[in-house]
Amino acid sequence: MTDAVRVLLVDDEEPARALLTEILSRSPGVEVVASCANGFEAVRAAAERKPDAAFLDIEMPKLDGFEVMELLDPAIAVVFVTAYDHYAVKAFDAEAVDYVLKPYRPERLLEALKRARERARQRRPDPARLARALRPAGTYRTRLAVRDGSDVHVLPVSRVDFLEARDDAVLVRAEGKSYRLTQTLSSLAETLDPARFLRVHRSYVLNVDRLRRLELYSKNSHVAILADGARIPVSREGHAKLRELLGADSKS
Amino acid sequence: MDRPVTHPILARPGRLGPYLAATLPLAAILTALLVGTGFAAADAAAVSVPMTLLYAFLSLAAFYPCRAMPLGRARWPLVATTHFTAAILVAAVWIVIGAGLADLLGSFDVFAALPARYRAQAPTLFAAGVLLYLLSAGLHYVLISMENARERERKESELTILAREAELQALKSRIQPHFLYNSLNAIAGLISGNPEGARRMCVELAEFLRRSLAAGERPSIRIGEEVELVRHYLDVERIRFGERLSVEEDVEAGGFDCLVPPLLLQPLVENAVVHGISTLVEGGTVRLEARRAGNRLRIVIENPFDPDAPARPRGGLGLRLVRERLAALYGAEAIFAAKKLDGRHLAIISVPARLAGAS
């Protein structure tokens, strides 16, 4: 509690940012380290200035508040500040620290700040829960927000070639580039359309649209050759799943 | 209007009973008629009761020519010819079956005299058959028109309910609560750093609300007033979005006196801001065009948007309400199109130009 809490805030409206800055910076022990007008700026600023807490608007251009949250270090406590009440359940599922409705009393914002201060660096939200929260019930994600150094890209899932588990993260491979997402392969895979993304190996999820052909690798395993020439291993179970999904095409 | 597809008697189990019951007096009349021409009472009854029942069923077929030729739309000579031909055919079939029945009964000693008597009276029976068929055709016409009237009534009341619902929805949605919350939040943010802006926003917001509430009370307003109202809305949004939102107006003075339903443009302009400008980091220009061309009033609202942005909740609802409202008020006279073109969204309305003052 001796250190000041470092706060980042994002809102695409200037007066709304002014209000957040005014109330937060007036409060003792708070340092507003960045005030951003959109999600891209926020992700970049967070990487540079390492905030403890982030106050995010939800409806913003390019990246919405939830997508920004996904790209932030999971140790950063997130508070959503929005005029819309219908995102509250989603925010709860994503393990946001608090959800403040505009317009708000200064005390209400400071209460959220207190919660963020308690949560900051204490508990990492479960990335799987966040990933699930990002997907409206009964639908699959159509895009992924990914980071490339300090740049942020919004990647339509149709451009993804495959996903690879790497340590405690997932590498998303798309058009020859790879992007790192801090979550598990299973939790990411379950948010994607199973008719397109298939777990063909313990460590690989394949976009079947990219499959060019299958080659026998050893007695028990195959290797998938993708449209761009990339080769990814396919387990025996993965092979069975592929045959089932692609039906007669692969039997011939 | 619409043809009933189902038979008004056969398709309704509740009607067949009364219909058959109604043939009993006919059977009695026929029996009396036959007795009058010299039939023994038993002979007459043995022929007339089964034949009346049989004819009741045969006459149900009158439905099909009736359905094919609705009165008032088919030409009279055709209707008459068809029904007479059908009457002659059905009656002939009836007489032949009756002859068969008489012959069959005649093989029993009790009815030995029947076949000859029957043949003697066949022309009378045939004439009765023709008349009864025509009676049945009349009955079917009555039933069909009753059914049509009921169907029309149901459709009309359905349409009225739809129109009223669309109107109600339009009124309910005219002021988005989120717009108010965000505006109030912006005022709170402006107060200490930009009190002048806060004051301006309060005034614009109040002006917009006042005009919206007043406009909602009236069945129609001049397009000029609607544009004025939209201007106040955009002024509020311009304070919130700053340089990201700019507005271009191309409103022809000649179109100013045209009447439009109140708050027709407001939801479209709001869409342009919420689903267009606010999805863009750099923002853009909302263009509003209204001009009169002959007896039509043409309105265009155009804005850039981010094609990659995920759909926001309530997306499309505003457009649907405008479409329903225009359809309820102008029917086929209104044209409404919403299209996306190279990252720009266009909403185009064309309605008959009705002038204020003219009724």
Coordinates of C-alpha atoms in Angstrom, one line a residue:
Chain A
M1 CA 0.0 0.0 0.0
T2 CA 3.0 2.3 0.2
D3 CA 3.5 2.4 -3.5
A4 CA 1.1 4.5 -5.6
V5 CA -1.4 2.5 -7.8
R6 CA -0.5 2.9 -11.4
V7 CA -3.7 3.4 -13.4
L8 CA -4.4 3.3 -17.2
L9 CA -7.6 4.5 -18.6
V10 CA -9.3 4.2 -21.9
D11 CA -12.3 5.9 -23.4
D12 CA -12.9 7.1 -26.9
E13 CA -14.7 10.3 -25.6
E14 CA -12.5 13.1 -24.4
P15 CA -15.0 14.4 -21.7
A16 CA -15.3 10.9 -20.3
R17 CA -11.5 10.6 -20.1
A18 CA -11.3 14.0 -18.4
L19 CA -13.8 12.9 -15.8
L20 CA -11.9 9.7 -15.0
T21 CA -8.6 11.5 -14.8
E22 CA -9.9 14.2 -12.6
I23 CA -11.5 11.8 -10.1
L24 CA -8.7 9.3 -10.0
S25 CA -5.8 11.6 -9.9
R26 CA -7.3 13.6 -7.1
S27 CA -7.4 10.5 -4.9
P28 CA -4.2 10.0 -2.8
G29 CA -1.9 7.1 -3.8
V30 CA -3.0 7.0 -7.4
E31 CA -0.9 7.8 -10.5
V32 CA -2.7 7.9 -13.8
V33 CA 0.1 6.6 -16.1
A34 CA -1.8 6.7 -19.4
S35 CA -5.0 8.1 -20.8
C36 CA -5.9 6.5 -24.1
A37 CA -8.5 7.2 -26.8
N38 CA -8.7 3.6 -28.2
G39 CA -7.7 0.0 -27.5
F40 CA -4.6 0.0 -29.7
E41 CA -3.1 2.9 -27.7
A42 CA -4.1 1.2 -24.5
V43 CA -2.4 -2.1 -25.3
R44 CA 0.8 -0.2 -26.4
A45 CA 0.7 2.1 -23.3
A46 CA 0.2 -0.9 -21.0
A47 CA 3.3 -2.6 -22.4
E48 CA 5.4 0.5 -21.8
R49 CA 4.0 1.8 -18.5
K50 CA 3.1 -1.4 -16.7
P51 CA -0.1 -0.2 -14.9
D52 CA -1.6 -2.1 -11.9
A53 CA -5.2 -1.3 -12.9
A54 CA -7.0 -0.4 -16.1
F55 CA -10.3 1.5 -16.4
L56 CA -11.8 0.5 -19.7
D57 CA -14.8 1.7 -21.7
I58 CA -16.4 -1.2 -23.6
E59 CA -17.8 0.2 -26.9
M60 CA -14.8 1.6 -28.6
P61 CA -13.5 1.6 -32.2
K62 CA -11.4 -1.4 -33.5
L63 CA -10.9 -3.2 -30.2
D64 CA -13.6 -3.3 -27.6
G65 CA -13.0 -3.3 -23.9
F66 CA -13.0 -7.1 -23.6
E67 CA -10.5 -7.5 -26.4
V68 CA -8.2 -5.0 -24.7
M69 CA -8.6 -6.9 -21.5
E70 CA -7.5 -10.1 -23.3
L71 CA -4.3 -8.5 -24.6
L72 CA -3.4 -6.9 -21.2
D73 CA -1.1 -8.7 -18.8
P74 CA -3.5 -10.8 -16.7
A75 CA -2.0 -9.3 -13.5
I76 CA -3.7 -6.0 -14.4
A77 CA -7.0 -5.5 -12.5
V78 CA -9.7 -4.4 -14.9
V79 CA -12.6 -2.1 -14.2
F80 CA -15.2 -1.6 -16.9
V81 CA -16.8 1.9 -17.1
T82 CA -19.7 2.1 -19.5
A83 CA -23.2 3.4 -20.1
Y84 CA -24.4 0.0 -21.1
D85 CA -25.7 -2.4 -18.4
H86 CA -26.0 -5.4 -20.7
Y87 CA -22.3 -6.3 -20.6
A88 CA -22.3 -6.8 -16.8
V89 CA -22.7 -10.6 -16.9
K90 CA -20.0 -10.8 -19.5
A91 CA -17.7 -8.6 -17.4
F92 CA -18.4 -10.8 -14.4
D93 CA -17.5 -13.9 -16.4
A94 CA -14.3 -12.3 -17.6
E95 CA -13.4 -11.7 -13.9
A96 CA -13.3 -8.0 -14.2
V97 CA -12.8 -6.4 -10.7
D98 CA -15.8 -4.1 -11.1
Y99 CA -18.4 -2.7 -13.5
V100 CA -19.3 1.0 -13.2
L101 CA -22.2 2.5 -15.0
K102 CA -21.9 6.0 -16.5
P103 CA -22.7 8.5 -15.2
Y104 CA -21.3 7.7 -11.7
R105 CA -20.6 9.3 -8.4
P106 CA -16.9 9.9 -7.7
E107 CA -17.3 7.6 -4.6
R108 CA -18.5 4.8 -6.8
L109 CA -15.4 5.1 -9.0
L110 CA -13.1 5.3 -5.9
E111 CA -14.8 2.1 -4.6
A112 CA -13.9 0.4 -7.8
L113 CA -10.4 1.7 -7.5
K114 CA -10.2 0.2 -4.0
R115 CA -11.2 -3.2 -5.3
A116 CA -8.6 -2.9 -8.1
R117 CA -5.9 -2.0 -5.6
E118 CA -6.8 -5.1 -3.5
R119 CA -6.9 -7.3 -6.5
A120 CA -3.8 -5.9 -8.3
R121 CA -1.0 -8.4 -8.4
Q122 CA -2.9 -10.8 -6.1
R123 CA -4.8 -13.1 -8.4
R124 CA -4.5 -13.8 -12.0
P125 CA -7.9 -14.1 -13.7
D126 CA -8.4 -17.5 -15.4
P127 CA -7.7 -16.8 -19.1
A128 CA -10.1 -19.6 -20.1
R129 CA -13.0 -17.8 -18.4
L130 CA -12.1 -14.6 -20.2
A131 CA -11.9 -16.4 -23.5
R132 CA -15.4 -17.9 -22.9
A133 CA -16.8 -14.6 -21.8
L134 CA -15.6 -13.1 -25.1
R135 CA -17.9 -15.4 -27.0
P136 CA -21.7 -14.7 -27.0
A137 CA -23.6 -17.9 -26.0
G138 CA -24.0 -20.3 -28.9
T139 CA -21.7 -18.5 -31.2
Y140 CA -18.0 -18.8 -32.1
R141 CA -15.4 -16.1 -32.3
T142 CA -15.0 -14.5 -35.6
R143 CA -11.8 -12.7 -34.8
L144 CA -8.8 -12.7 -32.5
A145 CA -7.0 -9.6 -31.2
V146 CA -3.3 -10.4 -31.2
R147 CA -0.1 -8.5 -30.4
D148 CA 2.9 -8.2 -32.5
G149 CA 5.5 -6.4 -30.4
S150 CA 3.7 -3.3 -29.3
D151 CA 1.4 -3.4 -32.3
V152 CA -2.1 -4.9 -32.1
H153 CA -3.8 -6.7 -34.9
V154 CA -7.3 -7.8 -35.3
L155 CA -7.2 -11.1 -37.0
P156 CA -10.3 -12.7 -38.6
V157 CA -10.2 -16.4 -37.7
S158 CA -10.5 -17.3 -41.4
R159 CA -6.9 -16.1 -41.7
V160 CA -5.6 -18.3 -39.0
D161 CA -3.6 -21.4 -40.3
F162 CA -3.2 -23.3 -37.1
L163 CA -2.7 -22.9 -33.3
E164 CA 0.3 -24.4 -31.5
A165 CA 0.6 -25.0 -27.8
R166 CA 3.9 -23.5 -26.6
D167 CA 4.8 -23.6 -22.8
D168 CA 1.9 -21.9 -21.1
A169 CA 0.8 -20.0 -24.1
V170 CA -0.6 -20.5 -27.6
L171 CA 1.1 -19.5 -30.8
V172 CA -1.4 -18.3 -33.4
R173 CA 0.0 -18.9 -36.9
A174 CA -1.5 -16.8 -39.7
E175 CA 0.0 -15.9 -43.1
G176 CA 3.5 -16.9 -42.1
K177 CA 3.5 -14.9 -38.9
S178 CA 3.0 -16.1 -35.4
Y179 CA 1.4 -14.3 -32.5
R180 CA 1.5 -15.3 -28.8
L181 CA -1.7 -15.5 -26.7
T182 CA -1.5 -16.1 -23.0
Q183 CA -3.9 -18.9 -22.6
T184 CA -4.2 -22.6 -23.0
L185 CA -4.8 -24.4 -26.4
S186 CA -8.0 -26.1 -25.1
S187 CA -9.6 -22.9 -23.8
L188 CA -8.9 -21.1 -27.0
A189 CA -9.9 -24.0 -29.2
E190 CA -13.3 -24.3 -27.5
T191 CA -14.2 -20.7 -28.5
L192 CA -13.7 -21.5 -32.2
D193 CA -16.0 -23.2 -34.7
P194 CA -15.4 -27.0 -34.4
A195 CA -16.4 -27.4 -38.1
R196 CA -13.3 -25.4 -39.1
F197 CA -10.8 -25.7 -36.2
L198 CA -9.9 -29.3 -35.3
R199 CA -7.5 -30.5 -32.6
V200 CA -5.4 -32.9 -34.7
H201 CA -2.7 -33.3 -32.1
R202 CA -2.1 -32.8 -28.4
S203 CA -0.3 -29.5 -29.3
Y204 CA -2.0 -28.5 -32.5
V205 CA -5.3 -27.1 -33.7
L206 CA -5.7 -27.0 -37.5
N207 CA -7.8 -24.7 -39.6
V208 CA -9.1 -27.5 -42.0
D209 CA -9.6 -25.0 -44.8
R210 CA -5.8 -24.8 -45.0
L211 CA -5.2 -28.5 -45.3
R212 CA -3.6 -29.4 -48.7
R213 CA -2.9 -33.1 -48.1
L214 CA -2.1 -35.7 -45.5
E215 CA 1.1 -37.9 -45.6
L216 CA 1.9 -41.0 -43.6
Y217 CA 4.7 -40.1 -41.2
S218 CA 5.1 -43.2 -39.1
K219 CA 3.0 -46.3 -38.5
N220 CA 0.8 -44.4 -36.0
S221 CA 0.9 -40.8 -37.2
H222 CA 0.4 -38.6 -40.1
V223 CA 1.7 -35.2 -41.1
A224 CA -0.6 -32.5 -42.5
I225 CA 0.8 -30.4 -45.3
L226 CA -0.9 -26.9 -45.4
A227 CA -1.5 -24.7 -48.3
D228 CA 1.6 -22.6 -47.5
G229 CA 3.7 -25.7 -47.2
A230 CA 3.8 -25.8 -43.4
R231 CA 3.9 -29.3 -41.9
I232 CA 2.1 -30.1 -38.6
P233 CA 1.9 -33.5 -36.9
V234 CA -1.4 -35.4 -36.8
S235 CA -2.0 -38.0 -34.1
R236 CA -3.9 -41.2 -34.8
E237 CA -7.0 -39.7 -33.0
G238 CA -6.5 -36.5 -34.9
H239 CA -6.4 -38.5 -38.2
A240 CA -9.7 -40.2 -37.3
K241 CA -11.3 -36.9 -36.5
L242 CA -10.1 -35.4 -39.7
R243 CA -11.5 -38.3 -41.7
E244 CA -14.8 -37.9 -39.9
L245 CA -15.0 -34.2 -40.5
L246 CA -14.0 -34.3 -44.1
G247 CA -16.1 -37.4 -44.9
A248 CA -15.6 -39.1 -48.2
D249 CA -13.0 -36.6 -49.4
S250 CA -10.3 -38.1 -47.3
K251 CA -11.3 -41.7 -47.8
S252 CA -10.6 -41.7 -51.5
Chain B
M1 CA -59.4 -11.8 -52.1
D2 CA -57.9 -15.0 -51.0
R3 CA -59.5 -18.2 -52.1
P4 CA -60.4 -20.6 -49.3
V5 CA -58.3 -23.6 -50.0
T6 CA -60.3 -26.0 -47.8
H7 CA -63.9 -27.1 -48.3
P8 CA -66.2 -25.1 -46.1
I9 CA -68.3 -28.1 -45.1
L10 CA -66.1 -31.2 -45.5
A11 CA -63.1 -29.7 -43.8
R12 CA -65.2 -28.7 -40.7
P13 CA -66.6 -31.7 -38.9
G14 CA -69.1 -29.5 -37.0
R15 CA -70.8 -28.5 -40.3
L16 CA -71.3 -31.9 -41.9
G17 CA -74.0 -33.0 -39.4
P18 CA -76.3 -30.0 -39.8
Y19 CA -75.8 -30.1 -43.5
L20 CA -76.9 -33.8 -43.7
A21 CA -79.8 -33.0 -41.2
A22 CA -81.0 -30.3 -43.6
T23 CA -81.4 -32.9 -46.3
L24 CA -84.1 -34.8 -44.3
P25 CA -86.9 -32.4 -45.1
L26 CA -85.8 -32.7 -48.8
A27 CA -86.1 -36.5 -48.5
A28 CA -89.6 -36.1 -47.1
I29 CA -90.6 -33.7 -50.0
L30 CA -89.1 -36.1 -52.5
T31 CA -91.0 -39.0 -51.0
A32 CA -94.3 -37.0 -51.0
L33 CA -93.6 -36.0 -54.6
L34 CA -93.1 -39.6 -55.7
V35 CA -96.2 -40.8 -53.8
G36 CA -98.1 -38.1 -55.6
T37 CA -97.0 -39.6 -58.9
G38 CA -98.4 -43.0 -58.0
F39 CA -95.5 -44.6 -56.0
A40 CA -96.4 -46.8 -53.1
A41 CA -95.3 -45.0 -49.8
A42 CA -92.7 -47.8 -49.1
D43 CA -91.4 -47.7 -52.6
A44 CA -91.1 -43.9 -52.6
A45 CA -89.2 -43.9 -49.2
A46 CA -86.9 -46.8 -50.3
V47 CA -85.7 -44.7 -53.2
S48 CA -85.9 -41.1 -52.0
V49 CA -84.0 -41.5 -48.6
P50 CA -80.8 -43.1 -49.9
M51 CA -80.9 -40.9 -53.0
T52 CA -81.3 -37.7 -51.1
L53 CA -78.3 -38.6 -48.9
L54 CA -76.3 -39.6 -51.9
Y55 CA -77.1 -36.3 -53.6
A56 CA -76.2 -34.4 -50.5
F57 CA -72.7 -35.8 -50.9
L58 CA -72.6 -35.3 -54.7
S59 CA -73.6 -31.7 -54.3
L60 CA -70.6 -31.0 -52.1
A61 CA -68.6 -31.1 -55.3
A62 CA -70.2 -27.7 -56.2
F63 CA -67.5 -26.2 -54.0
Y64 CA -64.8 -26.7 -56.7
P65 CA -66.5 -24.7 -59.5
C66 CA -67.6 -22.1 -56.9
R67 CA -64.0 -21.7 -55.7
A68 CA -62.6 -21.5 -59.3
M69 CA -65.2 -18.8 -60.2
P70 CA -65.7 -16.3 -57.5
L71 CA -68.9 -14.3 -58.0
G72 CA -68.2 -10.7 -59.1
R73 CA -64.9 -11.6 -60.6
A74 CA -65.7 -14.3 -63.1
R75 CA -67.9 -13.4 -66.1
W76 CA -71.6 -14.2 -65.6
P77 CA -72.1 -16.3 -68.8
L78 CA -69.2 -18.4 -67.9
V79 CA -70.4 -18.9 -64.3
A80 CA -73.9 -19.8 -65.5
T81 CA -72.7 -22.2 -68.2
T82 CA -70.3 -24.0 -65.9
H83 CA -72.8 -24.5 -63.2
F84 CA -75.6 -25.6 -65.6
T85 CA -73.2 -28.1 -67.2
A86 CA -72.1 -29.3 -63.7
A87 CA -75.7 -29.5 -62.6
I88 CA -76.7 -31.6 -65.6
L89 CA -73.6 -33.9 -65.2
V90 CA -74.1 -34.4 -61.5
A91 CA -77.9 -34.9 -61.8
A92 CA -77.3 -37.4 -64.7
V93 CA -74.9 -39.4 -62.5
W94 CA -77.4 -39.3 -59.7
I95 CA -80.3 -40.6 -62.0
V96 CA -78.2 -43.4 -63.3
I97 CA -77.1 -44.5 -59.8
G98 CA -80.8 -44.2 -58.8
A99 CA -81.8 -46.5 -61.7
G100 CA -79.3 -49.0 -60.5
L101 CA -80.7 -48.8 -57.0
A102 CA -84.3 -49.2 -58.3
D103 CA -83.3 -52.2 -60.4
L104 CA -81.5 -53.7 -57.3
L105 CA -84.6 -53.2 -55.1
G106 CA -86.8 -54.5 -58.0
S107 CA -85.2 -57.9 -57.7
F108 CA -87.0 -58.2 -54.3
D109 CA -90.7 -59.1 -54.6
V110 CA -91.8 -56.3 -52.3
F111 CA -90.4 -53.7 -54.7
A112 CA -91.2 -55.5 -58.0
A113 CA -93.1 -52.5 -59.4
L114 CA -90.3 -50.0 -58.6
P115 CA -88.0 -50.1 -61.7
A116 CA -90.8 -49.2 -64.1
R117 CA -92.2 -46.5 -61.9
Y118 CA -88.7 -45.1 -61.5
R119 CA -88.1 -44.9 -65.2
A120 CA -91.4 -43.1 -65.7
Q121 CA -90.4 -40.4 -63.2
A122 CA -86.7 -40.2 -64.1
P123 CA -87.2 -36.8 -66.0
T124 CA -88.9 -35.3 -62.9
L125 CA -86.1 -36.6 -60.7
F126 CA -83.5 -35.2 -63.1
A127 CA -85.1 -31.8 -63.0
A128 CA -85.2 -31.9 -59.2
G129 CA -81.5 -32.9 -59.3
V130 CA -80.5 -29.9 -61.4
L131 CA -82.4 -27.5 -59.1
L132 CA -80.9 -29.1 -56.0
Y133 CA -77.4 -28.8 -57.4
L134 CA -77.9 -25.1 -58.1
L135 CA -79.2 -24.7 -54.6
S136 CA -76.1 -26.3 -53.3
A137 CA -73.9 -24.1 -55.5
G138 CA -75.7 -21.1 -54.0
L139 CA -75.0 -22.4 -50.5
H140 CA -71.3 -22.8 -51.2
Y141 CA -71.1 -19.3 -52.5
V142 CA -72.6 -18.0 -49.3
L143 CA -70.2 -20.1 -47.2
I144 CA -67.1 -19.1 -49.2
S145 CA -67.9 -15.4 -49.0
M146 CA -68.6 -15.7 -45.3
E147 CA -65.2 -17.3 -44.9
N148 CA -63.5 -14.8 -47.1
A149 CA -65.0 -11.9 -45.1
R150 CA -63.8 -13.5 -41.8
E151 CA -60.3 -14.0 -43.2
R152 CA -60.2 -10.4 -44.5
E153 CA -61.3 -9.1 -41.1
R154 CA -58.6 -11.1 -39.4
K155 CA -55.9 -9.9 -41.8
E156 CA -57.1 -6.3 -41.4
S157 CA -57.0 -6.4 -37.6
E158 CA -53.6 -8.0 -37.8
L159 CA -52.3 -5.2 -40.0
T160 CA -53.7 -2.6 -37.7
I161 CA -52.0 -4.2 -34.7
L162 CA -48.7 -4.4 -36.6
A163 CA -48.9 -0.8 -37.6
R164 CA -49.7 0.3 -34.1
E165 CA -46.9 -1.8 -32.7
A166 CA -44.4 -0.4 -35.1
E167 CA -45.5 3.1 -34.2
L168 CA -45.2 2.3 -30.5
Q169 CA -41.8 0.8 -30.9
A170 CA -40.6 3.8 -32.8
L171 CA -41.8 6.1 -30.1
K172 CA -40.2 4.0 -27.4
S173 CA -36.9 3.9 -29.1
R174 CA -36.7 7.5 -30.1
I175 CA -34.5 8.4 -27.2
Q176 CA -31.8 5.9 -26.5
P177 CA -31.1 5.8 -22.7
H178 CA -27.5 5.2 -23.5
F179 CA -27.3 8.5 -25.4
L180 CA -28.6 10.3 -22.3
Y181 CA -26.3 8.5 -19.9
N182 CA -23.2 9.1 -22.1
S183 CA -24.2 12.8 -22.5
L184 CA -24.7 13.3 -18.8
N185 CA -21.4 11.6 -18.2
A186 CA -19.8 14.0 -20.7
I187 CA -21.3 17.0 -19.0
A188 CA -19.9 15.7 -15.7
G189 CA -16.5 15.5 -17.4
L190 CA -16.6 18.9 -18.9
I191 CA -17.7 20.8 -15.8
S192 CA -14.3 21.6 -14.3
G193 CA -12.1 21.7 -17.4
N194 CA -14.5 23.2 -19.9
P195 CA -17.5 24.8 -18.2
E196 CA -18.4 26.6 -21.4
G197 CA -18.7 23.2 -23.2
A198 CA -20.7 21.7 -20.3
R199 CA -23.2 24.6 -20.5
R200 CA -23.5 24.3 -24.3
M201 CA -24.1 20.6 -24.0
C202 CA -26.8 21.1 -21.4
V203 CA -28.6 23.5 -23.7
E204 CA -28.3 21.4 -26.8
L205 CA -29.4 18.3 -24.9
A206 CA -32.4 20.1 -23.5
E207 CA -33.3 21.5 -26.9
F208 CA -33.1 18.1 -28.4
L209 CA -35.3 16.5 -25.7
R210 CA -37.8 19.3 -25.9
R211 CA -38.2 19.0 -29.7
S212 CA -38.3 15.2 -29.6
L213 CA -41.0 15.1 -27.0
A214 CA -43.1 17.8 -28.8
A215 CA -42.6 16.0 -32.2
G216 CA -43.7 12.7 -30.8
E217 CA -47.1 14.2 -30.0
R218 CA -47.8 15.0 -33.6
P219 CA -48.7 12.7 -36.5
S220 CA -46.3 14.5 -38.9
I221 CA -43.9 17.3 -38.9
R222 CA -42.2 19.4 -41.6
I223 CA -38.9 18.0 -42.7
G224 CA -37.3 21.3 -41.8
E225 CA -38.3 20.8 -38.2
E226 CA -37.0 17.2 -38.2
V227 CA -33.6 18.4 -39.6
E228 CA -33.5 21.0 -36.9
L229 CA -34.1 18.3 -34.2
V230 CA -31.4 16.1 -35.7
R231 CA -29.0 19.1 -35.7
H232 CA -29.4 19.4 -32.0
Y233 CA -28.8 15.7 -31.6
L234 CA -25.6 16.0 -33.7
D235 CA -24.4 19.1 -31.7
V236 CA -24.6 17.0 -28.5
E237 CA -22.7 14.1 -30.1
R238 CA -20.1 16.5 -31.5
I239 CA -19.2 17.7 -28.0
R240 CA -18.8 14.0 -27.0
F241 CA -16.8 12.9 -30.0
G242 CA -14.9 16.1 -30.6
E243 CA -13.1 16.2 -33.9
R244 CA -14.0 12.6 -34.8
L245 CA -17.5 13.7 -35.8
S246 CA -18.2 16.2 -38.5
V247 CA -21.5 16.8 -40.2
E248 CA -22.4 17.8 -43.7
E249 CA -25.9 19.0 -44.5
D250 CA -27.4 19.2 -48.0
V251 CA -31.0 20.1 -47.4
E252 CA -32.8 21.8 -50.2
A253 CA -35.1 24.7 -49.1
G254 CA -37.8 23.5 -51.5
G255 CA -38.1 20.3 -49.5
F256 CA -38.5 22.1 -46.2
D257 CA -42.3 22.2 -46.2
C258 CA -42.7 18.5 -46.9
L259 CA -44.3 16.5 -44.1
V260 CA -42.7 13.4 -42.6
P261 CA -43.6 11.2 -39.7
P262 CA -41.8 12.7 -36.6
L263 CA -38.5 11.3 -35.5
L264 CA -38.0 9.5 -38.8
L265 CA -34.5 10.7 -39.4
Q266 CA -33.3 10.8 -35.8
P267 CA -32.9 7.0 -35.4
L268 CA -31.0 6.9 -38.7
V269 CA -28.7 9.7 -37.8
E270 CA -28.2 8.0 -34.4
N271 CA -27.3 4.8 -36.2
A272 CA -24.8 6.7 -38.3
V273 CA -23.0 7.9 -35.2
V274 CA -23.3 4.8 -33.0
H275 CA -22.7 2.1 -35.7
G276 CA -20.6 4.3 -38.0
I277 CA -18.5 7.2 -36.6
S278 CA -17.9 5.6 -33.2
T279 CA -16.4 2.5 -34.7
L280 CA -13.7 4.5 -36.4
V281 CA -10.6 5.7 -34.6
E282 CA -10.3 8.7 -36.8
G283 CA -14.1 9.3 -37.0
G284 CA -15.7 10.7 -40.1
T285 CA -18.5 12.8 -41.6
V286 CA -22.2 12.1 -41.4
R287 CA -23.9 13.5 -44.5
L288 CA -27.6 14.3 -44.5
E289 CA -29.3 15.1 -47.7
A290 CA -33.0 16.0 -48.3
R291 CA -34.5 17.2 -51.5
R292 CA -37.7 17.3 -53.3
A293 CA -37.9 15.9 -56.8
G294 CA -41.3 16.4 -58.4
N295 CA -43.8 14.7 -56.1
R296 CA -41.3 12.7 -54.2
L297 CA -39.2 13.6 -51.2
R298 CA -35.8 11.9 -51.1
I299 CA -33.6 11.7 -48.0
V300 CA -30.2 10.2 -47.8
I301 CA -28.1 9.6 -44.7
E302 CA -24.5 8.5 -45.4
N303 CA -21.7 7.7 -43.0
P304 CA -18.4 5.8 -43.0
F305 CA -18.1 2.7 -40.7
D306 CA -15.5 0.0 -39.9
P307 CA -16.5 -3.1 -41.9
D308 CA -14.4 -5.2 -39.5
A309 CA -16.1 -4.1 -36.3
P310 CA -18.2 -6.7 -34.7
A311 CA -22.0 -5.9 -34.7
R312 CA -23.0 -4.0 -31.6
P313 CA -26.2 -4.9 -29.7
R314 CA -29.4 -3.4 -31.2
G315 CA -27.7 -3.2 -34.6
G316 CA -30.3 -3.3 -37.3
L317 CA -33.2 -2.7 -35.0
G318 CA -33.4 1.0 -35.9
L319 CA -33.4 0.2 -39.6
R320 CA -36.2 -2.4 -39.1
L321 CA -38.3 0.1 -37.2
V322 CA -38.0 2.8 -39.9
R323 CA -38.9 0.3 -42.5
E324 CA -41.9 -0.9 -40.6
R325 CA -43.1 2.6 -39.9
L326 CA -42.8 3.7 -43.5
A327 CA -44.6 0.6 -44.6
A328 CA -47.4 1.2 -42.1
L329 CA -47.8 4.9 -43.1
Y330 CA -47.2 4.9 -46.8
G331 CA -47.6 1.2 -47.9
A332 CA -46.0 0.6 -51.3
E333 CA -45.6 4.3 -51.8
A334 CA -42.5 4.4 -49.6
I335 CA -39.1 3.2 -50.6
F336 CA -36.4 2.5 -48.0
A337 CA -33.0 1.1 -48.7
A338 CA -30.0 0.6 -46.5
K339 CA -26.8 -0.5 -48.2
K340 CA -23.1 -0.7 -47.6
L341 CA -20.7 0.5 -50.2
D342 CA -16.9 0.7 -49.8
G343 CA -16.9 1.2 -46.1
R344 CA -19.8 3.7 -46.2
H345 CA -23.3 3.1 -45.1
L346 CA -26.2 4.6 -47.0
A347 CA -29.8 4.9 -45.8
I348 CA -32.1 6.1 -48.5
I349 CA -35.8 7.1 -48.1
S350 CA -38.1 8.1 -50.8
V351 CA -41.7 9.0 -49.9
P352 CA -44.5 11.0 -51.6
A353 CA -43.9 14.7 -51.0
R354 CA -46.9 15.9 -48.9
L355 CA -46.9 19.6 -48.3
A356 CA -47.8 21.2 -45.0
G357 CA -51.1 23.1 -45.3
A358 CA -52.4 20.8 -48.1
S359 CA -54.6 18.0 -46.8

